[in-house]
Amino acid sequence: MGASEPISQLRTLSPERVFAGMVELLRGRMGADVVWMQYEGRDGRVRLLQSPDVFDSPPLEWPRSACRAALRLESAVFEKHIDVAKVVPTRTPLFLSLLVCNPLALNVGRIVLSVGWHQERVLTPQDRELIDMCTRLGGAVMENAAYYGELSSLYAGMIRGFVSALEMRDFETVAHSRRVVTYTLLLAERMGVAEGFFHEFSLGAALHDVGKIAISDSILRKPGKLTKTEYALVQQHPVIGCDMLRGTLAPYPIALEMVRHHHERYDGAGYPDRLAGSDIPFAARLLALADAFDVMTNDRPYSRARSVEEARREVAAHRGTQFCPQCVDAFMSIEPSALEAVRRGELDRSLIFDDPDLQPGGLLKRQDSLPAVDITE
Ligand SMILES: [Fe+2]
Ligand SMILES: [Fe+2]
């Protein structure tokens, strides 16, 4: 088994699906009667996959089990004529003529594959090879699942970290980021964006203003009007944000574009790159509207909140100048009551801040392409 391609192919397969295929193979090729696979993570927690369901809890948790011995010895353990229930509790009696427990150390944790036969069985070298191959396959899948699980929590933590750092600067609030994520998703839904993109759209929306962290307090908190130079500095926040996130969000190019271009205007009068029309990435046009709408409908140091109705009229008035016409049309089709609910914090779809099992796999799940509405007028 090669080093990297099999893992990338397996990325989209769940451990359960791979295990089911493995059981088929071991049954078909070797007449195996019972197969179970256990993965022990770095934290000592054990995950058990089994066919048929024999155990209520992982046998690895029992010190005298053959699989525990295999992990301890770091080599395959063969046991003959055993009454499994005498060592590990089973749901139904389980007598095996032969049991093989094959362990493998992984970068993230350890795995042990156990294969049992009711009838006498002499293993051929090919049988041993097949068991080894299945163990490596199982190991690759479990390691991959564990790795992505850890990565997911890192992402969730990172997002929360960035957003609360921004909040500490007393400029944007987490509530603003949450609402912008929700408006962005409502709008994306209206525009027919496939759900596979929602995670990445949420990332871009949640982190759109992180660049403000790098702008000095004297400018961010200045009560009066900004000078030209100060305003030019503030206008750098999308570029700074994108640079800050470039490494971490490398697998999310759309989110990065959203951060960089959320202040572009459809007529080309925005910043930082003065892009116009369809040169502005689709997701950024969508976010620009969501962000502006939230700014309009909430009190700011420099402006009072407008009602949802007033802000909707404002959005419509800037169709084709500040905002992308298709985005405006889709936005106007969202029920005002839903917008009002978001404004009050009663409708919140920004799970991205809470979900510890956040899938970084918007990318992995993505088979769809962006919707046709993407392109020009
Ligand atoms: Fe911004
Ligand atoms: Fe914002």
PDB file of C-alpha atoms in Angstrom, residues 87-300:
ATOM      1  CA  VAL A  87     -12.368 -13.247  29.003  1.00  0.00           C
ATOM      2  CA  VAL A  88     -14.642 -10.563  27.568  1.00  0.00           C
ATOM      3  CA  PRO A  89     -18.411 -10.260  28.091  1.00  0.00           C
ATOM      4  CA  THR A  90     -20.315 -11.185  24.911  1.00  0.00           C
ATOM      5  CA  ARG A  91     -23.997 -10.861  24.011  1.00  0.00           C
ATOM      6  CA  THR A  92     -24.201 -14.484  22.929  1.00  0.00           C
ATOM      7  CA  PRO A  93     -21.813 -17.400  23.575  1.00  0.00           C
ATOM      8  CA  LEU A  94     -18.780 -17.240  21.290  1.00  0.00           C
ATOM      9  CA  PHE A  95     -16.543 -20.254  20.817  1.00  0.00           C
ATOM     10  CA  LEU A  96     -13.763 -19.888  18.303  1.00  0.00           C
ATOM     11  CA  SER A  97     -11.438 -22.539  16.918  1.00  0.00           C
ATOM     12  CA  LEU A  98      -9.045 -19.853  15.851  1.00  0.00           C
ATOM     13  CA  LEU A  99      -8.718 -16.162  16.647  1.00  0.00           C
ATOM     14  CA  VAL A 100      -6.083 -13.876  15.150  1.00  0.00           C
ATOM     15  CA  CYS A 101      -5.488 -10.391  16.608  1.00  0.00           C
ATOM     16  CA  ASN A 102      -3.261  -8.275  14.413  1.00  0.00           C
ATOM     17  CA  PRO A 103      -2.026  -4.910  15.822  1.00  0.00           C
ATOM     18  CA  LEU A 104      -0.594  -1.871  14.074  1.00  0.00           C
ATOM     19  CA  ALA A 105       0.874   1.325  15.521  1.00  0.00           C
ATOM     20  CA  LEU A 106      -0.299   4.477  13.754  1.00  0.00           C
ATOM     21  CA  ASN A 107       0.864   8.081  13.873  1.00  0.00           C
ATOM     22  CA  VAL A 108      -2.336   8.869  15.720  1.00  0.00           C
ATOM     23  CA  GLY A 109      -3.155   5.945  18.037  1.00  0.00           C
ATOM     24  CA  ARG A 110      -3.141   2.183  17.445  1.00  0.00           C
ATOM     25  CA  ILE A 111      -5.358  -0.333  15.755  1.00  0.00           C
ATOM     26  CA  VAL A 112      -5.973  -4.032  16.203  1.00  0.00           C
ATOM     27  CA  LEU A 113      -7.920  -6.199  13.769  1.00  0.00           C
ATOM     28  CA  SER A 114      -9.370  -9.458  15.102  1.00  0.00           C
ATOM     29  CA  VAL A 115     -10.585 -12.284  12.860  1.00  0.00           C
ATOM     30  CA  GLY A 116     -12.217 -15.456  14.200  1.00  0.00           C
ATOM     31  CA  TRP A 117     -13.349 -18.828  12.833  1.00  0.00           C
ATOM     32  CA  HIS A 118     -15.751 -21.347  14.336  1.00  0.00           C
ATOM     33  CA  GLN A 119     -14.196 -24.221  12.405  1.00  0.00           C
ATOM     34  CA  GLU A 120     -10.584 -25.348  12.415  1.00  0.00           C
ATOM     35  CA  ARG A 121      -8.503 -23.262  10.075  1.00  0.00           C
ATOM     36  CA  VAL A 122      -4.870 -23.332   9.028  1.00  0.00           C
ATOM     37  CA  LEU A 123      -3.714 -19.940   7.823  1.00  0.00           C
ATOM     38  CA  THR A 124      -1.744 -19.763   4.582  1.00  0.00           C
ATOM     39  CA  PRO A 125       0.838 -17.020   3.916  1.00  0.00           C
ATOM     40  CA  GLN A 126      -1.788 -15.431   1.618  1.00  0.00           C
ATOM     41  CA  ASP A 127      -4.276 -15.406   4.495  1.00  0.00           C
ATOM     42  CA  ARG A 128      -1.688 -13.660   6.688  1.00  0.00           C
ATOM     43  CA  GLU A 129      -1.044 -11.132   3.940  1.00  0.00           C
ATOM     44  CA  LEU A 130      -4.747 -10.427   3.554  1.00  0.00           C
ATOM     45  CA  ILE A 131      -5.117  -9.852   7.300  1.00  0.00           C
ATOM     46  CA  ASP A 132      -2.095  -7.525   7.241  1.00  0.00           C
ATOM     47  CA  MET A 133      -3.497  -5.628   4.292  1.00  0.00           C
ATOM     48  CA  CYS A 134      -6.890  -5.223   5.989  1.00  0.00           C
ATOM     49  CA  THR A 135      -5.193  -4.007   9.163  1.00  0.00           C
ATOM     50  CA  ARG A 136      -3.252  -1.365   7.238  1.00  0.00           C
ATOM     51  CA  LEU A 137      -6.390  -0.341   5.371  1.00  0.00           C
ATOM     52  CA  GLY A 138      -8.346  -0.063   8.625  1.00  0.00           C
ATOM     53  CA  GLY A 139      -5.456   1.842  10.203  1.00  0.00           C
ATOM     54  CA  ALA A 140      -5.321   4.330   7.332  1.00  0.00           C
ATOM     55  CA  VAL A 141      -9.059   4.979   7.552  1.00  0.00           C
ATOM     56  CA  MET A 142      -9.150   5.341  11.332  1.00  0.00           C
ATOM     57  CA  GLU A 143      -6.063   7.507  11.399  1.00  0.00           C
ATOM     58  CA  ASN A 144      -7.496   9.671   8.719  1.00  0.00           C
ATOM     59  CA  ALA A 145     -10.818   9.998  10.563  1.00  0.00           C
ATOM     60  CA  ALA A 146      -8.983  10.835  13.805  1.00  0.00           C
ATOM     61  CA  TYR A 147      -6.737  13.330  12.057  1.00  0.00           C
ATOM     62  CA  TYR A 148      -9.644  15.138  10.467  1.00  0.00           C
ATOM     63  CA  GLY A 149     -11.524  15.066  13.749  1.00  0.00           C
ATOM     64  CA  GLU A 150      -8.631  16.812  15.482  1.00  0.00           C
ATOM     65  CA  LEU A 151      -8.222  19.228  12.659  1.00  0.00           C
ATOM     66  CA  SER A 152     -11.909  20.081  12.861  1.00  0.00           C
ATOM     67  CA  SER A 153     -11.674  21.033  16.511  1.00  0.00           C
ATOM     68  CA  LEU A 154      -8.605  23.092  15.739  1.00  0.00           C
ATOM     69  CA  TYR A 155     -10.552  24.975  13.106  1.00  0.00           C
ATOM     70  CA  ALA A 156     -13.477  25.572  15.444  1.00  0.00           C
ATOM     71  CA  GLY A 157     -11.087  26.805  18.137  1.00  0.00           C
ATOM     72  CA  MET A 158      -9.258  29.018  15.692  1.00  0.00           C
ATOM     73  CA  ILE A 159     -12.446  30.644  14.462  1.00  0.00           C
ATOM     74  CA  ARG A 160     -13.640  31.328  17.984  1.00  0.00           C
ATOM     75  CA  GLY A 161     -10.189  32.677  18.849  1.00  0.00           C
ATOM     76  CA  PHE A 162     -10.080  35.080  15.921  1.00  0.00           C
ATOM     77  CA  VAL A 163     -13.614  36.305  16.436  1.00  0.00           C
ATOM     78  CA  SER A 164     -13.183  36.928  20.158  1.00  0.00           C
ATOM     79  CA  ALA A 165      -9.853  38.668  19.518  1.00  0.00           C
ATOM     80  CA  LEU A 166     -11.797  40.948  17.214  1.00  0.00           C
ATOM     81  CA  GLU A 167     -14.462  41.445  19.837  1.00  0.00           C
ATOM     82  CA  MET A 168     -11.817  42.430  22.396  1.00  0.00           C
ATOM     83  CA  ARG A 169     -10.827  45.251  20.091  1.00  0.00           C
ATOM     84  CA  ASP A 170     -14.323  46.522  20.854  1.00  0.00           C
ATOM     85  CA  PHE A 171     -15.157  47.084  17.254  1.00  0.00           C
ATOM     86  CA  GLU A 172     -17.007  44.170  15.819  1.00  0.00           C
ATOM     87  CA  THR A 173     -18.906  41.806  18.058  1.00  0.00           C
ATOM     88  CA  VAL A 174     -19.337  38.069  17.910  1.00  0.00           C
ATOM     89  CA  ALA A 175     -23.037  38.836  17.500  1.00  0.00           C
ATOM     90  CA  HIS A 176     -22.242  40.773  14.300  1.00  0.00           C
ATOM     91  CA  SER A 177     -20.228  37.841  12.926  1.00  0.00           C
ATOM     92  CA  ARG A 178     -22.981  35.388  13.830  1.00  0.00           C
ATOM     93  CA  ARG A 179     -25.662  37.473  12.140  1.00  0.00           C
ATOM     94  CA  VAL A 180     -23.533  37.979   9.044  1.00  0.00           C
ATOM     95  CA  VAL A 181     -23.016  34.211   8.795  1.00  0.00           C
ATOM     96  CA  THR A 182     -26.770  33.684   9.084  1.00  0.00           C
ATOM     97  CA  TYR A 183     -27.671  36.327   6.468  1.00  0.00           C
ATOM     98  CA  THR A 184     -24.993  34.901   4.176  1.00  0.00           C
ATOM     99  CA  LEU A 185     -26.415  31.377   4.462  1.00  0.00           C
ATOM    100  CA  LEU A 186     -30.019  32.557   3.966  1.00  0.00           C
ATOM    101  CA  LEU A 187     -28.921  34.394   0.859  1.00  0.00           C
ATOM    102  CA  ALA A 188     -26.785  31.490  -0.395  1.00  0.00           C
ATOM    103  CA  GLU A 189     -29.788  29.215  -0.020  1.00  0.00           C
ATOM    104  CA  ARG A 190     -31.974  31.614  -2.022  1.00  0.00           C
ATOM    105  CA  MET A 191     -29.344  31.720  -4.744  1.00  0.00           C
ATOM    106  CA  GLY A 192     -29.249  27.955  -5.077  1.00  0.00           C
ATOM    107  CA  VAL A 193     -25.781  27.463  -3.641  1.00  0.00           C
ATOM    108  CA  ALA A 194     -25.258  23.759  -2.932  1.00  0.00           C
ATOM    109  CA  GLU A 195     -25.130  22.833   0.736  1.00  0.00           C
ATOM    110  CA  GLY A 196     -21.625  21.465   0.249  1.00  0.00           C
ATOM    111  CA  PHE A 197     -20.440  25.084   0.138  1.00  0.00           C
ATOM    112  CA  PHE A 198     -22.185  26.272   3.300  1.00  0.00           C
ATOM    113  CA  HIS A 199     -19.322  25.445   5.573  1.00  0.00           C
ATOM    114  CA  GLU A 200     -16.863  27.433   3.513  1.00  0.00           C
ATOM    115  CA  PHE A 201     -19.283  30.344   3.114  1.00  0.00           C
ATOM    116  CA  SER A 202     -19.726  30.338   6.911  1.00  0.00           C
ATOM    117  CA  LEU A 203     -15.971  30.452   7.422  1.00  0.00           C
ATOM    118  CA  GLY A 204     -15.553  33.432   5.117  1.00  0.00           C
ATOM    119  CA  ALA A 205     -18.483  35.272   6.704  1.00  0.00           C
ATOM    120  CA  ALA A 206     -17.375  34.528  10.279  1.00  0.00           C
ATOM    121  CA  LEU A 207     -13.850  35.778   9.671  1.00  0.00           C
ATOM    122  CA  HIS A 208     -14.493  38.612   7.200  1.00  0.00           C
ATOM    123  CA  ASP A 209     -13.273  41.397   9.479  1.00  0.00           C
ATOM    124  CA  VAL A 210     -10.376  39.698  11.328  1.00  0.00           C
ATOM    125  CA  GLY A 211      -7.956  42.062   9.591  1.00  0.00           C
ATOM    126  CA  LYS A 212      -9.240  44.782  11.927  1.00  0.00           C
ATOM    127  CA  ILE A 213      -7.273  43.113  14.716  1.00  0.00           C
ATOM    128  CA  ALA A 214      -4.148  44.590  13.156  1.00  0.00           C
ATOM    129  CA  ILE A 215      -5.430  48.175  12.993  1.00  0.00           C
ATOM    130  CA  SER A 216      -4.493  50.442  15.872  1.00  0.00           C
ATOM    131  CA  ASP A 217      -6.958  51.398  18.596  1.00  0.00           C
ATOM    132  CA  SER A 218      -6.451  55.090  17.959  1.00  0.00           C
ATOM    133  CA  ILE A 219      -8.053  54.606  14.564  1.00  0.00           C
ATOM    134  CA  LEU A 220     -10.572  51.867  15.347  1.00  0.00           C
ATOM    135  CA  ARG A 221     -11.920  53.678  18.410  1.00  0.00           C
ATOM    136  CA  LYS A 222     -11.640  57.201  17.143  1.00  0.00           C
ATOM    137  CA  PRO A 223     -14.909  58.913  18.013  1.00  0.00           C
ATOM    138  CA  GLY A 224     -14.837  61.517  15.258  1.00  0.00           C
ATOM    139  CA  LYS A 225     -14.377  61.399  11.527  1.00  0.00           C
ATOM    140  CA  LEU A 226     -11.291  59.597  10.203  1.00  0.00           C
ATOM    141  CA  THR A 227      -8.664  61.480   8.229  1.00  0.00           C
ATOM    142  CA  LYS A 228      -7.922  60.363   4.677  1.00  0.00           C
ATOM    143  CA  THR A 229      -4.796  58.530   5.814  1.00  0.00           C
ATOM    144  CA  GLU A 230      -6.644  56.814   8.657  1.00  0.00           C
ATOM    145  CA  TYR A 231      -9.434  55.750   6.356  1.00  0.00           C
ATOM    146  CA  ALA A 232      -6.875  54.343   3.918  1.00  0.00           C
ATOM    147  CA  LEU A 233      -5.478  52.251   6.772  1.00  0.00           C
ATOM    148  CA  VAL A 234      -8.917  50.934   7.727  1.00  0.00           C
ATOM    149  CA  GLN A 235      -9.437  50.016   4.100  1.00  0.00           C
ATOM    150  CA  GLN A 236      -6.483  47.668   4.409  1.00  0.00           C
ATOM    151  CA  HIS A 237      -8.377  45.323   6.769  1.00  0.00           C
ATOM    152  CA  PRO A 238      -9.602  42.933   4.043  1.00  0.00           C
ATOM    153  CA  VAL A 239      -6.039  42.560   2.710  1.00  0.00           C
ATOM    154  CA  ILE A 240      -4.560  42.126   6.195  1.00  0.00           C
ATOM    155  CA  GLY A 241      -7.277  39.612   7.103  1.00  0.00           C
ATOM    156  CA  CYS A 242      -6.675  37.596   3.973  1.00  0.00           C
ATOM    157  CA  ASP A 243      -2.906  37.597   4.604  1.00  0.00           C
ATOM    158  CA  MET A 244      -3.431  36.559   8.229  1.00  0.00           C
ATOM    159  CA  LEU A 245      -5.620  33.630   7.226  1.00  0.00           C
ATOM    160  CA  ARG A 246      -3.844  32.561   4.055  1.00  0.00           C
ATOM    161  CA  GLY A 247      -1.939  29.719   5.743  1.00  0.00           C
ATOM    162  CA  THR A 248      -4.736  28.439   7.965  1.00  0.00           C
ATOM    163  CA  LEU A 249      -7.480  28.737   5.381  1.00  0.00           C
ATOM    164  CA  ALA A 250      -5.416  27.442   2.465  1.00  0.00           C
ATOM    165  CA  PRO A 251      -7.930  24.610   1.859  1.00  0.00           C
ATOM    166  CA  TYR A 252     -10.717  27.225   1.647  1.00  0.00           C
ATOM    167  CA  PRO A 253      -9.985  29.513  -1.302  1.00  0.00           C
ATOM    168  CA  ILE A 254     -13.574  30.779  -1.458  1.00  0.00           C
ATOM    169  CA  ALA A 255     -13.476  31.835   2.214  1.00  0.00           C
ATOM    170  CA  LEU A 256     -10.220  33.686   1.576  1.00  0.00           C
ATOM    171  CA  GLU A 257     -11.745  35.521  -1.405  1.00  0.00           C
ATOM    172  CA  MET A 258     -14.722  36.452   0.751  1.00  0.00           C
ATOM    173  CA  VAL A 259     -12.422  38.009   3.345  1.00  0.00           C
ATOM    174  CA  ARG A 260     -10.421  39.936   0.777  1.00  0.00           C
ATOM    175  CA  HIS A 261     -13.295  41.205  -1.334  1.00  0.00           C
ATOM    176  CA  HIS A 262     -16.184  41.856   1.073  1.00  0.00           C
ATOM    177  CA  HIS A 263     -15.880  45.640   0.577  1.00  0.00           C
ATOM    178  CA  GLU A 264     -15.796  45.629  -3.222  1.00  0.00           C
ATOM    179  CA  ARG A 265     -18.767  47.365  -4.812  1.00  0.00           C
ATOM    180  CA  TYR A 266     -20.558  46.079  -7.885  1.00  0.00           C
ATOM    181  CA  ASP A 267     -19.869  49.384  -9.697  1.00  0.00           C
ATOM    182  CA  GLY A 268     -16.137  49.103  -9.040  1.00  0.00           C
ATOM    183  CA  ALA A 269     -15.985  51.904  -6.447  1.00  0.00           C
ATOM    184  CA  GLY A 270     -15.170  49.594  -3.529  1.00  0.00           C
ATOM    185  CA  TYR A 271     -11.893  48.387  -2.058  1.00  0.00           C
ATOM    186  CA  PRO A 272      -9.241  46.963  -1.843  1.00  0.00           C
ATOM    187  CA  ASP A 273      -8.934  45.954  -5.520  1.00  0.00           C
ATOM    188  CA  ARG A 274     -11.708  48.072  -7.075  1.00  0.00           C
ATOM    189  CA  LEU A 275     -13.103  44.981  -8.757  1.00  0.00           C
ATOM    190  CA  ALA A 276     -16.440  45.378 -10.544  1.00  0.00           C
ATOM    191  CA  GLY A 277     -19.357  43.175 -11.597  1.00  0.00           C
ATOM    192  CA  SER A 278     -18.588  39.518 -12.080  1.00  0.00           C
ATOM    193  CA  ASP A 279     -14.877  40.119 -11.442  1.00  0.00           C
ATOM    194  CA  ILE A 280     -15.871  40.191  -7.787  1.00  0.00           C
ATOM    195  CA  PRO A 281     -16.023  36.595  -6.577  1.00  0.00           C
ATOM    196  CA  PHE A 282     -19.624  35.470  -6.227  1.00  0.00           C
ATOM    197  CA  ALA A 283     -19.369  34.590  -2.528  1.00  0.00           C
ATOM    198  CA  ALA A 284     -17.840  37.994  -1.772  1.00  0.00           C
ATOM    199  CA  ARG A 285     -20.726  39.809  -3.511  1.00  0.00           C
ATOM    200  CA  LEU A 286     -23.115  37.837  -1.391  1.00  0.00           C
ATOM    201  CA  LEU A 287     -21.206  38.555   1.818  1.00  0.00           C
ATOM    202  CA  ALA A 288     -20.924  42.271   0.962  1.00  0.00           C
ATOM    203  CA  LEU A 289     -24.717  42.516   1.019  1.00  0.00           C
ATOM    204  CA  ALA A 290     -25.086  40.455   4.207  1.00  0.00           C
ATOM    205  CA  ASP A 291     -22.461  42.551   6.000  1.00  0.00           C
ATOM    206  CA  ALA A 292     -23.858  45.897   4.847  1.00  0.00           C
ATOM    207  CA  PHE A 293     -27.401  44.894   5.832  1.00  0.00           C
ATOM    208  CA  ASP A 294     -26.259  43.984   9.333  1.00  0.00           C
ATOM    209  CA  VAL A 295     -24.369  47.260   9.688  1.00  0.00           C
ATOM    210  CA  MET A 296     -27.485  49.200   8.609  1.00  0.00           C
ATOM    211  CA  THR A 297     -29.810  47.424  11.021  1.00  0.00           C
ATOM    212  CA  ASN A 298     -27.652  47.804  14.136  1.00  0.00           C
ATOM    213  CA  ASP A 299     -26.429  50.799  16.099  1.00  0.00           C
ATOM    214  CA  ARG A 300     -22.877  51.791  15.259  1.00  0.00           C
TER     215      ARG A 300
END
